[in-house]
XYZ file of C-alpha atoms in Angstrom:
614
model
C 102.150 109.875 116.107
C 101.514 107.837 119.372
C 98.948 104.972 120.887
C 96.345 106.094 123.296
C 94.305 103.885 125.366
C 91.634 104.275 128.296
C 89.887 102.584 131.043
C 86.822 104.737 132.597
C 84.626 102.926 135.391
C 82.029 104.149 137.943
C 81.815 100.736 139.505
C 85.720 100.167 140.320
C 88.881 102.398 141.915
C 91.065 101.814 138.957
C 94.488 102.794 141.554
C 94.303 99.430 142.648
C 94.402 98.026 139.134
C 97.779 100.003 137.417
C 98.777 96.685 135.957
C 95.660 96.543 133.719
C 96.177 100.128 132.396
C 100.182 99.338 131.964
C 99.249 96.056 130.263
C 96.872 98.122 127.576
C 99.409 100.517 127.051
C 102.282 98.052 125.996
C 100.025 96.614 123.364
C 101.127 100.172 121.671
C 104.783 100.173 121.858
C 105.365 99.752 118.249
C 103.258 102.907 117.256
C 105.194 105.027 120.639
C 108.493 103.349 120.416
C 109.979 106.554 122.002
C 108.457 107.200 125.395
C 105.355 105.754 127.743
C 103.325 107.055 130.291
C 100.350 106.726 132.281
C 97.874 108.217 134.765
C 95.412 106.884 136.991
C 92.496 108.481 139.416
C 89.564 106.536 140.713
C 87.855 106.296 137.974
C 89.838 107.086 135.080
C 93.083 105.920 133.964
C 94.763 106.797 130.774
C 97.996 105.477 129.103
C 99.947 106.555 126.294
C 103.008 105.258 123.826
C 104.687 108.208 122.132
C 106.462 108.713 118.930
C 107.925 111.637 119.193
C 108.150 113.887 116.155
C 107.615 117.733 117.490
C 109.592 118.814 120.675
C 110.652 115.423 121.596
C 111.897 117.022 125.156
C 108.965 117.984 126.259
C 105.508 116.523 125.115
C 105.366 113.786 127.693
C 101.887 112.462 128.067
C 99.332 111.890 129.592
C 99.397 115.518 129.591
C 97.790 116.977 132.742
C 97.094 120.972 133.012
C 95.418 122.539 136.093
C 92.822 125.396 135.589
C 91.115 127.009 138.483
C 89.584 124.063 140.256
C 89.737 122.346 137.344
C 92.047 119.375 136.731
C 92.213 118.269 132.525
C 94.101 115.363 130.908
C 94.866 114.219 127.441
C 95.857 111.588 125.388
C 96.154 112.443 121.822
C 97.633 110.395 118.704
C 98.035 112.421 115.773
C 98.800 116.062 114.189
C 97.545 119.781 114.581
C 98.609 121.033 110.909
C 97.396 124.581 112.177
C 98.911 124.516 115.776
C 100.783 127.825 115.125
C 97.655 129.566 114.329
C 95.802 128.250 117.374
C 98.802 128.835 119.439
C 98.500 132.445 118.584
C 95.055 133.099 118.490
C 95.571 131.380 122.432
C 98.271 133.380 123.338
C 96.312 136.552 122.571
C 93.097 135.313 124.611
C 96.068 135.161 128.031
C 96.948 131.398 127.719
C 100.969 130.708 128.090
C 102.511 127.522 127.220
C 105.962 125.760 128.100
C 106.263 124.041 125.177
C 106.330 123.977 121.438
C 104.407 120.720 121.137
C 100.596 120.552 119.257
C 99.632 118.240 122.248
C 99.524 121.465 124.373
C 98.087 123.821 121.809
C 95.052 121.097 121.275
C 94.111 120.658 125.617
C 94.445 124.557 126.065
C 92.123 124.498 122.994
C 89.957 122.187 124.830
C 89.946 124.235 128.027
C 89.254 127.263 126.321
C 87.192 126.329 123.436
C 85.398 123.155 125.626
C 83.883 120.378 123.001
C 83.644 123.050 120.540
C 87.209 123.258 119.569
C 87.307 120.362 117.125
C 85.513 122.579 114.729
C 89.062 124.749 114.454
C 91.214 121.528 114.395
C 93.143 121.103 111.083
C 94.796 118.331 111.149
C 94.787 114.240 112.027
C 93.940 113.325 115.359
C 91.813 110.605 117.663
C 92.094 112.276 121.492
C 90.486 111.531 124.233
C 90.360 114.480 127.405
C 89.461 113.578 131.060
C 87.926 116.779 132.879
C 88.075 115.929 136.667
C 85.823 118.500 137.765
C 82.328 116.724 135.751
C 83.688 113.685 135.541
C 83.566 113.333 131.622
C 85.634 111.624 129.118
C 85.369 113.512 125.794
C 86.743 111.387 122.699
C 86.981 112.611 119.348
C 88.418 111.564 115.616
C 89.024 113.404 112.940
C 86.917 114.308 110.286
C 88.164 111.375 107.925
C 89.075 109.127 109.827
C 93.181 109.170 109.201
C 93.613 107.786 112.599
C 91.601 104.764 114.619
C 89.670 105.195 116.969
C 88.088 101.827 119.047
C 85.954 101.329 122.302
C 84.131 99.457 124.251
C 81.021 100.284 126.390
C 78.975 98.080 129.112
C 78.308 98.443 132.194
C 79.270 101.521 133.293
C 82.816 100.878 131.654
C 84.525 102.820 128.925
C 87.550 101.012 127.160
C 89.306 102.405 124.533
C 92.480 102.748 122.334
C 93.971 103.652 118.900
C 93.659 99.377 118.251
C 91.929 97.028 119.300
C 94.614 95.265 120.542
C 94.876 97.944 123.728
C 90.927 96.943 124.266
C 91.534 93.026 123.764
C 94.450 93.368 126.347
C 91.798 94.301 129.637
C 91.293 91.274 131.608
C 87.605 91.387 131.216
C 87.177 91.770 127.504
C 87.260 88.712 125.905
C 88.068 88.207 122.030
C 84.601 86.930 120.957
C 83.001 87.076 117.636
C 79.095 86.809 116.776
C 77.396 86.505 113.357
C 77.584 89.696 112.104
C 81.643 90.202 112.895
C 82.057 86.979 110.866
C 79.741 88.654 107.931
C 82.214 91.654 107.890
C 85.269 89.234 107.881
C 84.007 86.912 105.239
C 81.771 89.151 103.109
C 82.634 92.563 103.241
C 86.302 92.058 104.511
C 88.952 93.496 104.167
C 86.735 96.669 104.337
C 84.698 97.253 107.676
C 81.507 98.668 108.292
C 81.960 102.416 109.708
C 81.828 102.164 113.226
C 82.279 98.181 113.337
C 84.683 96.823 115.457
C 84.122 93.317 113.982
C 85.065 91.697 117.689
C 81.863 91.240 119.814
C 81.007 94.218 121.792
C 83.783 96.899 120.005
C 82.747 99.633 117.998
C 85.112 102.031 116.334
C 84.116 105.812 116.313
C 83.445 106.526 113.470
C 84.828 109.355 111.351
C 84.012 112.719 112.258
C 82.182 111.972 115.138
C 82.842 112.445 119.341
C 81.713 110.902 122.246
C 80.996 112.046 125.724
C 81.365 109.578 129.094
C 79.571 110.347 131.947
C 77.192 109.079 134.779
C 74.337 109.241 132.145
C 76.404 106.748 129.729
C 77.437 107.231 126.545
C 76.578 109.974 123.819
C 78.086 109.794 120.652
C 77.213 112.590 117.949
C 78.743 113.821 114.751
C 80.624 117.220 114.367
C 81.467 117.066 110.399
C 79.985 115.655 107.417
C 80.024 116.249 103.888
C 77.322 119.044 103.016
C 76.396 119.232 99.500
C 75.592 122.993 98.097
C 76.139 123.797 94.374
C 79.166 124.849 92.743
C 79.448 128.143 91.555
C 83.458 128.518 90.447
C 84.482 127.896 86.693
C 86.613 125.236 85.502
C 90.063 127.820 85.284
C 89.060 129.273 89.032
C 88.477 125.373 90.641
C 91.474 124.177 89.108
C 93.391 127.481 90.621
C 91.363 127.007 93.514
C 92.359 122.763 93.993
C 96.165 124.024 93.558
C 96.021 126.681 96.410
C 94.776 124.297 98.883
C 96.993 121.291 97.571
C 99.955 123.074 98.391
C 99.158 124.495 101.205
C 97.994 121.742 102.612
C 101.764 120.025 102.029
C 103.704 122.773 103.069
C 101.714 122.623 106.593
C 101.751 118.834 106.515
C 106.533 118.833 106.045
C 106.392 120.506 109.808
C 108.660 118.342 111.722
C 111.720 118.125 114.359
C 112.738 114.800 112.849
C 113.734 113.697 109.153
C 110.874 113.491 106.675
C 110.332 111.497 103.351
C 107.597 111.119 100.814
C 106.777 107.479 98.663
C 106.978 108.172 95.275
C 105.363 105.822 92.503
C 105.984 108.146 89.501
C 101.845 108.518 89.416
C 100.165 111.470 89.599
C 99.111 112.094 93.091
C 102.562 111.121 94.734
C 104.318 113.036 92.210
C 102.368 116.224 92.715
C 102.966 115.914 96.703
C 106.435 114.967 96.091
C 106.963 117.905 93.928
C 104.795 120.539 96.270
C 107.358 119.671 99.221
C 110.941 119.545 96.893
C 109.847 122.988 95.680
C 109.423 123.888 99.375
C 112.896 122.342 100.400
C 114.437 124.368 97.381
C 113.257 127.702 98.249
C 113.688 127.181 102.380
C 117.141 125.969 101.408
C 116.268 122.893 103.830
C 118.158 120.024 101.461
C 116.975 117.452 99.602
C 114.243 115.741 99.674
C 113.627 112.395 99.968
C 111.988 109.603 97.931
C 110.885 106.178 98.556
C 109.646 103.259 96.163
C 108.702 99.925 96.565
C 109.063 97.176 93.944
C 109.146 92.988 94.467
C 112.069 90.822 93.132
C 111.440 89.624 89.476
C 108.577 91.971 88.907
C 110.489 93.055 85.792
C 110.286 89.600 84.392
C 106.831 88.922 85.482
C 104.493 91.849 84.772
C 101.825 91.566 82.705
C 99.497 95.182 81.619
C 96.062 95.072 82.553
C 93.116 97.070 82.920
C 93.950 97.267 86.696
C 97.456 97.904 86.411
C 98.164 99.607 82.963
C 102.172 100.059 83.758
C 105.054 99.507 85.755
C 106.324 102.107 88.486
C 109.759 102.130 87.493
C 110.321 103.934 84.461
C 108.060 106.879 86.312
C 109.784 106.881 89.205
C 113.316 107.920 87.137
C 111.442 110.244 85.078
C 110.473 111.898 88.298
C 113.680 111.745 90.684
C 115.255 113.100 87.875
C 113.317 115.876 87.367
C 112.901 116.965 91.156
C 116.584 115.870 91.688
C 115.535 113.939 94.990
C 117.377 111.127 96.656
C 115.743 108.541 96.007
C 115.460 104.955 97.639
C 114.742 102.174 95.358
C 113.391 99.326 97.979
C 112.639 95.380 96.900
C 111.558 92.599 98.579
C 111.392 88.914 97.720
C 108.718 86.030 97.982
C 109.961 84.485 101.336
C 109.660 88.307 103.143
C 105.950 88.870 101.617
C 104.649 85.598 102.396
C 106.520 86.250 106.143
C 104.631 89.622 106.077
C 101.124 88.129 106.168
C 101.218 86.598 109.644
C 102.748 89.880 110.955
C 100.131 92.254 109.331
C 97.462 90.251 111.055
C 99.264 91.634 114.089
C 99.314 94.719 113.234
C 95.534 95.317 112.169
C 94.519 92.546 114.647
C 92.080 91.428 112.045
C 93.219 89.985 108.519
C 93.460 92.902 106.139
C 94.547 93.095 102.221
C 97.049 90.379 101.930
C 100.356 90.804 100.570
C 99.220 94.297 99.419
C 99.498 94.790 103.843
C 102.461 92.937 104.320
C 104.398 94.689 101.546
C 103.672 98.323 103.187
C 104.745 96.802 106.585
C 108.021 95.926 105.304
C 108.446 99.098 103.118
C 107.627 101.347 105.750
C 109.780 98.787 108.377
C 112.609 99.935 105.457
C 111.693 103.752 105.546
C 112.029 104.059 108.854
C 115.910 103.296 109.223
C 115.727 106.702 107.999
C 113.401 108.909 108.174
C 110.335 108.795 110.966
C 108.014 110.872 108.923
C 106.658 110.223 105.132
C 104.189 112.109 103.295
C 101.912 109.546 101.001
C 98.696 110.098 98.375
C 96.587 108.090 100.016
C 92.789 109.271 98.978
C 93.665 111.247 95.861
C 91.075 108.551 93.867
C 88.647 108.703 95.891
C 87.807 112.285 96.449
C 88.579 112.697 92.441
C 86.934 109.838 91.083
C 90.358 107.674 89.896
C 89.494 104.253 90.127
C 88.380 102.394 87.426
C 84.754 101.397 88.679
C 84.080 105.027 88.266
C 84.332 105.173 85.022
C 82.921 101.899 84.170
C 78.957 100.778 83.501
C 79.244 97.092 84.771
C 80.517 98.564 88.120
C 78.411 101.929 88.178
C 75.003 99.740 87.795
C 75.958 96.407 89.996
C 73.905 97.620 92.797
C 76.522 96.371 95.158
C 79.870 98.304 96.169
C 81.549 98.203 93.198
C 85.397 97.289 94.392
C 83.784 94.173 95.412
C 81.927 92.474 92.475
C 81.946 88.863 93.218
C 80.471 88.454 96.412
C 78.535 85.372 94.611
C 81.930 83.962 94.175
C 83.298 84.683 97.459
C 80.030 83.141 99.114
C 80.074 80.072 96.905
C 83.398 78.900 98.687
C 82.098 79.557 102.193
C 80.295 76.124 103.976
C 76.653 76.312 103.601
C 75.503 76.112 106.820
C 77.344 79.491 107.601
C 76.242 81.229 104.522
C 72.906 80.287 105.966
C 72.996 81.630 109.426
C 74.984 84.911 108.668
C 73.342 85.425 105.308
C 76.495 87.447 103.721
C 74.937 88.421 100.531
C 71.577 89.881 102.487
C 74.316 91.327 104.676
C 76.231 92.627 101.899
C 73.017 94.224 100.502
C 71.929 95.917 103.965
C 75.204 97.976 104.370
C 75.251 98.884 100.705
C 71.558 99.955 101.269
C 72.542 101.520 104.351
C 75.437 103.936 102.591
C 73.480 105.108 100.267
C 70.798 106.541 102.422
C 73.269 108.423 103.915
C 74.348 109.857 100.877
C 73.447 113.929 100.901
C 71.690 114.582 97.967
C 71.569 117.885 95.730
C 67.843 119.271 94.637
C 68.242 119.313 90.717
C 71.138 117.028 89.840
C 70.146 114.700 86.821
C 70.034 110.703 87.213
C 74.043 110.478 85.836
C 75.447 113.648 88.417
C 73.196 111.932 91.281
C 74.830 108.662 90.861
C 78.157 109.822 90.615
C 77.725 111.907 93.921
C 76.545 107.912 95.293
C 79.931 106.723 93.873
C 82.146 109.611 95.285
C 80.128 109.319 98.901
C 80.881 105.487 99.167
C 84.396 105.827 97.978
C 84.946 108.561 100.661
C 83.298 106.603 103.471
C 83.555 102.970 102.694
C 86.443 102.522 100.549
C 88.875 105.473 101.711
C 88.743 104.077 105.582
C 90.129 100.480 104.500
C 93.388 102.269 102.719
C 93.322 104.579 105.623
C 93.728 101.611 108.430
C 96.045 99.527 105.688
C 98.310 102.855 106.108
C 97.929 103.954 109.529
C 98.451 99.946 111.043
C 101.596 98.979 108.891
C 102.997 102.351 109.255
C 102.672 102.994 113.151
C 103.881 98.872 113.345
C 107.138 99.913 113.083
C 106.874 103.410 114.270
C 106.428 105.749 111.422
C 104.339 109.055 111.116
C 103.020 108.720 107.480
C 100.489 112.039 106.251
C 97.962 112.011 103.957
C 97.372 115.681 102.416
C 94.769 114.440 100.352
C 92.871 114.178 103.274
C 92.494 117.680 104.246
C 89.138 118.633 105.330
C 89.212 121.631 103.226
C 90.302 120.020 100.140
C 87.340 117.084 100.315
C 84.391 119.857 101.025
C 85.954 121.906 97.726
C 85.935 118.873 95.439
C 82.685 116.852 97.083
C 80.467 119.736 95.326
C 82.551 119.725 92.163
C 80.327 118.674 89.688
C 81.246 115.386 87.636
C 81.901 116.661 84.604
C 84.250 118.971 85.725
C 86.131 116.362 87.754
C 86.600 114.574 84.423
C 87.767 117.673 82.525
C 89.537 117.078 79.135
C 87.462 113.448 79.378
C 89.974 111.958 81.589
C 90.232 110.457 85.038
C 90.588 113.068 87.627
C 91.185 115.699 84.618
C 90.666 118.497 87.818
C 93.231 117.614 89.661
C 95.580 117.150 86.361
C 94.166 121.008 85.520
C 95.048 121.865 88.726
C 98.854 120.975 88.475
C 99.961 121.957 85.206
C 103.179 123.513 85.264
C 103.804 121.734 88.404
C 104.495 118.310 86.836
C 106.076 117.095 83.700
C 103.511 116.940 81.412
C 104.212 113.087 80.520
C 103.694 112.309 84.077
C 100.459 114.741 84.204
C 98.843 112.659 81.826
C 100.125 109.250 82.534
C 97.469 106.596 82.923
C 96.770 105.493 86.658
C 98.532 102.860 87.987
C 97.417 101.455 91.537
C 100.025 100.365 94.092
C 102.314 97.732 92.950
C 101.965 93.949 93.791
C 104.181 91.250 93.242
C 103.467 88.963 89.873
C 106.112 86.517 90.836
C 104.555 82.891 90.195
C 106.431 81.844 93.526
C 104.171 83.875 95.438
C 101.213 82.038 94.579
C 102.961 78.931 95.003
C 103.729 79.816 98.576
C 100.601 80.627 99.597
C 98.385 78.284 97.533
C 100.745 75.835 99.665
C 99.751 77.453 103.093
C 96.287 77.076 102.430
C 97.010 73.075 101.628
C 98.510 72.672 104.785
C 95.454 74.410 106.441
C 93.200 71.959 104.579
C 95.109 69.444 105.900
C 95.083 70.271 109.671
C 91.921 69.198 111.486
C 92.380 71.379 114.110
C 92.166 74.727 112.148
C 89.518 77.299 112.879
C 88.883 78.270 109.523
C 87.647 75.113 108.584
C 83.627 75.476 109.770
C 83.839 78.224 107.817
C 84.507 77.256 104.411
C 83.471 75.215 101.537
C 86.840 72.599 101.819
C 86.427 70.884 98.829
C 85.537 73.324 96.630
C 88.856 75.559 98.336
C 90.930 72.278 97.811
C 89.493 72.086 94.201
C 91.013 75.555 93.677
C 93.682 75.487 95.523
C 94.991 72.031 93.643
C 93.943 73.494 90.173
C 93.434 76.411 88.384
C 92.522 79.677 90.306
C 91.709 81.922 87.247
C 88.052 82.345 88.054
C 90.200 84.442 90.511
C 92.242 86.451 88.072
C 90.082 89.616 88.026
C 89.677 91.484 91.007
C 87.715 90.039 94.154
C 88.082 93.109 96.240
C 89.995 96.539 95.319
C 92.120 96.769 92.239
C 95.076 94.307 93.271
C 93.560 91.060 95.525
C 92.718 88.127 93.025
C 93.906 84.496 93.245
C 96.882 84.782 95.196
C 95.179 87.265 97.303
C 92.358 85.073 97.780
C 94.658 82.206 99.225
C 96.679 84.671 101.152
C 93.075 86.611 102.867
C 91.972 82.605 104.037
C 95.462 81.718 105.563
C 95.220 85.505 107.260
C 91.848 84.802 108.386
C 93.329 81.484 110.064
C 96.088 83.333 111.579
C 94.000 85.462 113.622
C 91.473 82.920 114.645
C 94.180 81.186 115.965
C 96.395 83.812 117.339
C 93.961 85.979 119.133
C 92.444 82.763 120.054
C 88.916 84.064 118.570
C 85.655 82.338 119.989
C 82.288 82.044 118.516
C 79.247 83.524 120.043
């Protein structure tokens, strides 16, 4: 995995400005720790932070191939699962290649293929390739979104980069924020609206969609999206079906020239990756495999079962090391770290995120990587099965708002009232839920119950999904580690987006498909075990440290989160009793604490990134 950033202008001779592009390119060093480069024409100048993880000797980039007349360039952050097929299929149509690298496979893709080739791309990827001859940029990002994507067009000027940190580091881009950035920050934050890039005048591409840069401007268009067709296999065929794709998908996804790990919570969806790639190890004769968990000091003592989180990791987690035989890597962290954690997850998303639920993933993955520079995660499992809890629950299914975020009311009633009255965050809330759901692509005869639960599969997949997806990508690539996501493979989401709702729930339970689809695979204690979501701390010193930070922000005149909120009434609950907090706000996992921890985030970054208002 790498950092890419851009800088394309008709109006300027970008070689007399290499300190810009060098300046936007060290804003990346934590996701490239192990190599940089750059490269610079009139009008286009590209830079590039590299992790390497496949031939580390030679995939230097920018990487710059001549053809005929033709001059190409790439930058490219991500992985080609299916390089080796591609590679062939190339080789056989008279292309060489001098290296073993997927960066090289993808541009003579490009150059043979043109824009066309993302539609044989299997893999993760955001890229962006400069053809000198017709003076294009083409940018593209994969079909769901695994890695970012952000630009910025005026002018005649093209920025871009895998944050928006490489963007925010130009000389001419200020960090502004209007109306409708502070409506995603304070109403439907920590998610983002697809293709927001919450700072004035930065848009993310979105999912599944490229863009072409020329002398006409800008042209962005989608290449993929969800289709929806009926279903014609059985329930014994889909599960069969769900299993072949599963683990193929892992076995392509454990290609690597440095060590590789997975996370493993003892829960369904890790354990069946987990299990796919020791099998593989076992019968390649390639060692052991390696596990990771995550746990918080004290949890033990302080964990209360609820509806949100059933059960404890632990227990799980031995039940499954055990039974695979892995080495495994029990990992804890304590209040102080956490709290710590917040500021520097800010820094990593450049935007506050999800708390301590962030901060804890930065410092397990900070952990991880002393060993390993690769980890396999199941990240999306819920979302393309129908996992979470609001799927399977009326209150949520009929809100007629985006149901892991309920209490908007709540959430506005502590902002100051003459902001809720210019940016309007419940009418804003509304508009983007309104918005999703005409996207949504219907099927001609599905009942009112199979239509609806299409709606809640389409804005899990595309509204929910994308916030886990940045939560993972940013803390991981902070600290320089390639984490993949198998549940995100293209091929797996078109199979299961046209399986039909009750046989996603087969036996009556919670993604009963995908526990069809891996019997024999798993123990069968594990393969029905109740879901748990990631784990959080419960230690009562957490929320002491935070509802202290946000005190002390109350306290400070000079804060910029102040003209935003409702002081009294966040003094009242920071001073008392936060339980109107205690069920979830956002997600599964951010209540009170949360809460506390999302406003002294929030102040962070205004003050960090030294955020004005326009």
């Amino acid at each position: 995995m790498c950092g890419i950033t851009g800088w394309i202008d008709w109006q300027k001779d970008l070689t007399q400005y290499p300190s810009f592009l060098e300046r936007m390119t060290d804003t990346l060093a934590d996701r490239g720790p192990d190599a940089s480069g750059t490269w610079i024409t009139q009008h286009c100048a590209l830079g590039h932070r590299r992790l390497s993880v496949m031939d580390p000797e030679n995939g230097a980039q920018p990487m710059v191939r001549k053809y005929g007349e033709n001059t190409f360039s790439i930058v490219y952050n991500g992985e080609l699962y299916n390089a080796p097929e591609l590679k062939k299929e190339l080789e056989l149509r008279g292309h060489r290649f001098s290296t073993t690298c997927d960066t090289e496979v993808l541009l003579v893709s490009f150059i043979e293929w043109g824009r066309a080739c993302v539609d044989r791309l299997n893999g993760i990827f955001a890229f962006g390739v400069w053809d000198s001859l017709e003076q294009t940029l083409f940018l593209v990002r994969d079909r769901l979104g695994v890695k970012p994507l952000f630009f910025s067009y005026s002018d005649g000027r093209l920025l871009f980069g895998s944050e928006p940190k490489a963007i925010l580091a130009h000389p001419d881009f200020p960090a502004q924020i209007s109306g409708e950035g502070l409506a995603e920050i304070f109403a439907v934050g920590p998610a983002r609206t697809p293709g927001h890039g919450v700072y004035r005048n930065m848009s993310e591409l979105k999912p599944g969609h490229c863009a072409v840069f020329d002398h006409n401007g800008l042209h962005i268009r989608p290449y993929w999206k969800l289709e929806s067709k009926p279903h014609e296999d059985d329930l014994d065929t889909t599960a069969e079906r769900i299993h072949e794709i599963l683990k193929d998908t892992v076995i392509r996804q454990l290609a690597s020239d440095v060590p590789i790990c997975t996370l493993l919570s003892g829960g369904l969806d890790s354990s069946a990756l987990t299990t796919f790639a020791a099998n593989y190890y076992k019968e390649n004769q390639t060692g052991t495999i390696h596990t990771y968990s995550i746990d918080y000091v004290d949890n033990d003592k302080h964990f209360k079962a609820n509806t949100f989180q059933p059960n404890s990791d632990a227990p799980w987690i031995r039940r499954m090391t055990e039974f695979l035989g892995s080495e495994h890597h029990f990992l804890e962290f304590d209040t102080p770290e956490l709290v710590e954690s917040l500021r520097t997850a800010v820094f990593a998303r450049d935007l506050p995120g999800m708390a301590d639920v962030d901060g804890s993933l930065y410092l397990f993955c900070r952990e991880i990587k002393k060993d390993a520079t690769v980890a396999v995660s199941g990240e999306a499992a819920d979302e393309i099965f129908g996992g979470y809890p609001w799927f399977h629950r009326e209150e949520a299914l009929n809100a007629g708002t985006f149901p892991w975020s309920l209490a908007t009311k709540d959430r506005v009633n502590l902002l100051a009232p003459d902001f809720v009255n210019w940016v309007k965050p419940e009418q804003y809330v509304q508009e983007r839920y309104r918005q999703a759901l005409s996207e949504v692509p219907r099927l001609a005869g599905e009942n009112e119950q199979q239509n609806r639960m299409r709606e809640m599969s389409y804005l899990n997949i595309t509204r929910f999904m994308p916030t886990l997806l940045d939560r993972k990508d940013r803390m991981s690539m902070a600290v320089g580690l390639e984490v993949r996501v198998p549940f995100c493979d293209h091929r797996l989401v078109e199979y299961v987006w046209n399986v039909p709702w009750e046989l996603k729930t087969a036996g009556d339970r919670e993604k009963g498909i995908l526990r069809r689809a891996l019997r024999g695979v798993l123990p069968e204690d594990v393969l029905t075990r109740k879901k748990s979501p990631y784990p959080k701390t419960y230690n009562p010193n957490y929320l002491e440290a935070v509802r202290k930070w946000v005190l002390e922000i109350l306290n400070d005149s000079t804060s910029p989160l102040l003209q935003f909120i409702d002081v009294a009434k966040i003094r009242t609950l920071a001073e008392g009793d936060a339980s109107q907090f205690n069920l979830p706000w956002f997600g599964q996992l951010m209540t009170g604490p949360q809460l506390f921890a999302y406003l002294a985030q929030v102040d962070t970054w205004l003050r960090e990134y030294k955020v004005s208002i326009r």
